[in-house]
Amino acid sequence: MGLLECYKDEELIELWQQDCKPPAIKLRWYATSAAILDTREAIFERRLEDQEEVKKADIELIKIVLKEGADPPCSDDPEKYPITHWWWHLDKIANRTYDTSLLPEYLMEIYLKALQGDFE
């Protein structure tokens, strides 16, 4: 986790919220930036993923990725990027090849709509 250890829980959540807003730079790379996804990993490790602010940011990110796409992470290391940690697999979500059952319930409905071609 590195530098993220210095952040309080609230600061980490705020950082994630900021990271999930549409960026001014190329989204396909930005959404899969290791620095950003490390923030989400830290949220998971601290068991903060059930916080409403985290869920809202996750939803924003998924919507952007489904609309704009995402590049794969820099490595396929299954230990660093376990398939159950959806945030490391935004490229698969964008390509609609991610296993729906691995998504949290609050993201599943959005993803299923995208699979059915019914995504805004």
mmCIF file of C-alpha atoms in Angstrom:
data_model
loop_
_atom_site.group_PDB
_atom_site.id
_atom_site.type_symbol
_atom_site.label_atom_id
_atom_site.label_comp_id
_atom_site.label_asym_id
_atom_site.label_seq_id
_atom_site.Cartn_x
_atom_site.Cartn_y
_atom_site.Cartn_z
ATOM 1 C CA MET A 1 0.000 0.000 0.000
ATOM 2 C CA GLY A 2 2.928 2.371 0.557
ATOM 3 C CA LEU A 3 1.998 6.049 0.764
ATOM 4 C CA LEU A 4 -1.684 5.243 1.172
ATOM 5 C CA GLU A 5 -0.996 4.002 4.697
ATOM 6 C CA CYS A 6 -0.645 7.657 5.754
ATOM 7 C CA TYR A 7 -4.237 8.452 4.787
ATOM 8 C CA LYS A 8 -7.090 8.318 7.254
ATOM 9 C CA ASP A 9 -10.099 6.282 6.121
ATOM 10 C CA GLU A 10 -12.090 9.397 5.230
ATOM 11 C CA GLU A 11 -9.196 10.814 3.208
ATOM 12 C CA LEU A 12 -8.773 7.551 1.342
ATOM 13 C CA ILE A 13 -12.467 7.494 0.441
ATOM 14 C CA GLU A 14 -12.295 11.125 -0.685
ATOM 15 C CA LEU A 15 -9.280 10.317 -2.852
ATOM 16 C CA TRP A 16 -11.214 7.432 -4.452
ATOM 17 C CA GLN A 17 -14.182 9.697 -5.112
ATOM 18 C CA GLN A 18 -11.919 12.194 -6.863
ATOM 19 C CA ASP A 19 -10.246 9.430 -8.859
ATOM 20 C CA CYS A 20 -13.569 8.154 -10.182
ATOM 21 C CA LYS A 21 -14.636 11.464 -11.701
ATOM 22 C CA PRO A 22 -14.050 11.813 -15.428
ATOM 23 C CA PRO A 23 -10.463 12.955 -15.945
ATOM 24 C CA ALA A 24 -9.077 15.537 -18.318
ATOM 25 C CA ILE A 25 -6.581 12.995 -19.676
ATOM 26 C CA LYS A 26 -7.171 9.887 -21.765
ATOM 27 C CA LEU A 27 -9.667 7.771 -19.817
ATOM 28 C CA ARG A 28 -8.668 4.342 -21.150
ATOM 29 C CA TRP A 29 -5.284 4.669 -19.482
ATOM 30 C CA TYR A 30 -6.410 6.730 -16.497
ATOM 31 C CA ALA A 31 -9.070 4.282 -15.314
ATOM 32 C CA THR A 32 -6.534 1.479 -15.094
ATOM 33 C CA SER A 33 -3.678 3.491 -13.631
ATOM 34 C CA ALA A 34 -2.015 1.463 -10.878
ATOM 35 C CA ALA A 35 -1.896 4.504 -8.585
ATOM 36 C CA ILE A 36 -5.665 4.888 -8.780
ATOM 37 C CA LEU A 37 -6.421 1.203 -8.449
ATOM 38 C CA ASP A 38 -4.060 0.916 -5.491
ATOM 39 C CA THR A 39 -6.403 3.368 -3.751
ATOM 40 C CA ARG A 40 -9.332 1.016 -4.360
ATOM 41 C CA GLU A 41 -7.239 -1.917 -3.153
ATOM 42 C CA ALA A 42 -6.473 -0.027 0.068
ATOM 43 C CA ILE A 43 -10.201 0.611 0.533
ATOM 44 C CA PHE A 44 -10.793 -3.116 0.191
ATOM 45 C CA GLU A 45 -7.997 -3.975 2.618
ATOM 46 C CA ARG A 46 -9.423 -1.562 5.195
ATOM 47 C CA ARG A 47 -12.905 -3.019 4.686
ATOM 48 C CA LEU A 48 -14.367 0.317 3.625
ATOM 49 C CA GLU A 49 -16.107 -0.905 0.465
ATOM 50 C CA ASP A 50 -19.547 -0.831 2.116
ATOM 51 C CA GLN A 51 -19.340 2.916 2.695
ATOM 52 C CA GLU A 52 -21.987 4.717 0.629
ATOM 53 C CA GLU A 53 -19.399 7.153 -0.781
ATOM 54 C CA VAL A 54 -17.259 4.266 -2.024
ATOM 55 C CA LYS A 55 -20.232 2.592 -3.683
ATOM 56 C CA LYS A 56 -21.204 5.830 -5.443
ATOM 57 C CA ALA A 57 -17.643 6.295 -6.720
ATOM 58 C CA ASP A 58 -17.521 2.647 -7.875
ATOM 59 C CA ILE A 59 -20.766 3.161 -9.793
ATOM 60 C CA GLU A 60 -19.408 6.293 -11.487
ATOM 61 C CA LEU A 61 -16.244 4.450 -12.497
ATOM 62 C CA ILE A 62 -18.146 1.461 -13.901
ATOM 63 C CA LYS A 63 -20.421 3.729 -15.926
ATOM 64 C CA ILE A 64 -17.443 5.587 -17.390
ATOM 65 C CA VAL A 65 -15.604 2.365 -18.201
ATOM 66 C CA LEU A 66 -18.657 0.816 -19.871
ATOM 67 C CA LYS A 67 -19.069 3.938 -21.964
ATOM 68 C CA GLU A 68 -15.436 4.819 -22.748
ATOM 69 C CA GLY A 69 -13.500 1.567 -22.313
ATOM 70 C CA ALA A 70 -10.368 0.828 -20.284
ATOM 71 C CA ASP A 71 -6.919 -0.579 -20.903
ATOM 72 C CA PRO A 72 -5.746 -3.725 -19.123
ATOM 73 C CA PRO A 73 -3.500 -3.424 -16.065
ATOM 74 C CA CYS A 74 0.241 -3.410 -16.694
ATOM 75 C CA SER A 75 0.625 -7.006 -15.518
ATOM 76 C CA ASP A 76 -1.358 -10.231 -15.506
ATOM 77 C CA ASP A 77 0.067 -11.253 -12.125
ATOM 78 C CA PRO A 78 -2.878 -13.184 -10.606
ATOM 79 C CA GLU A 79 -1.581 -12.600 -7.083
ATOM 80 C CA LYS A 80 -1.420 -8.819 -7.500
ATOM 81 C CA TYR A 81 -4.591 -8.653 -9.594
ATOM 82 C CA PRO A 82 -6.965 -11.363 -8.335
ATOM 83 C CA ILE A 83 -9.982 -11.815 -10.594
ATOM 84 C CA THR A 84 -12.304 -11.295 -7.620
ATOM 85 C CA HIS A 85 -11.048 -7.704 -7.292
ATOM 86 C CA TRP A 86 -13.075 -6.207 -10.124
ATOM 87 C CA TRP A 87 -11.232 -2.853 -10.068
ATOM 88 C CA TRP A 88 -8.124 -4.522 -11.494
ATOM 89 C CA HIS A 89 -10.168 -5.843 -14.433
ATOM 90 C CA LEU A 90 -11.874 -2.755 -15.808
ATOM 91 C CA ASP A 91 -10.758 -3.760 -19.300
ATOM 92 C CA LYS A 92 -12.792 -6.974 -18.989
ATOM 93 C CA ILE A 93 -15.753 -5.011 -17.668
ATOM 94 C CA ALA A 94 -15.460 -2.558 -20.574
ATOM 95 C CA ASN A 95 -15.295 -5.494 -23.023
ATOM 96 C CA ARG A 96 -18.201 -7.156 -21.208
ATOM 97 C CA THR A 97 -16.217 -10.334 -20.551
ATOM 98 C CA TYR A 98 -15.994 -10.094 -16.761
ATOM 99 C CA ASP A 99 -17.852 -12.738 -14.757
ATOM 100 C CA THR A 100 -20.994 -10.999 -13.505
ATOM 101 C CA SER A 101 -21.119 -13.123 -10.362
ATOM 102 C CA LEU A 102 -17.840 -11.586 -9.162
ATOM 103 C CA LEU A 103 -19.256 -8.066 -9.037
ATOM 104 C CA PRO A 104 -20.838 -6.645 -5.905
ATOM 105 C CA GLU A 105 -24.602 -6.482 -6.100
ATOM 106 C CA TYR A 106 -24.701 -2.688 -6.451
ATOM 107 C CA LEU A 107 -22.635 -2.917 -9.671
ATOM 108 C CA MET A 108 -24.254 -6.032 -11.056
ATOM 109 C CA GLU A 109 -27.431 -4.349 -12.306
ATOM 110 C CA ILE A 110 -25.472 -1.750 -14.288
ATOM 111 C CA TYR A 111 -23.233 -4.423 -15.796
ATOM 112 C CA LEU A 112 -26.150 -6.711 -16.688
ATOM 113 C CA LYS A 113 -27.833 -3.818 -18.511
ATOM 114 C CA ALA A 114 -24.634 -3.287 -20.477
ATOM 115 C CA LEU A 115 -24.477 -6.997 -21.343
ATOM 116 C CA GLN A 116 -28.039 -6.780 -22.663
ATOM 117 C CA GLY A 117 -27.174 -3.709 -24.713
ATOM 118 C CA ASP A 118 -29.479 -1.620 -22.576
ATOM 119 C CA PHE A 119 -26.829 0.687 -21.140
ATOM 120 C CA GLU A 120 -27.352 4.443 -21.369
#
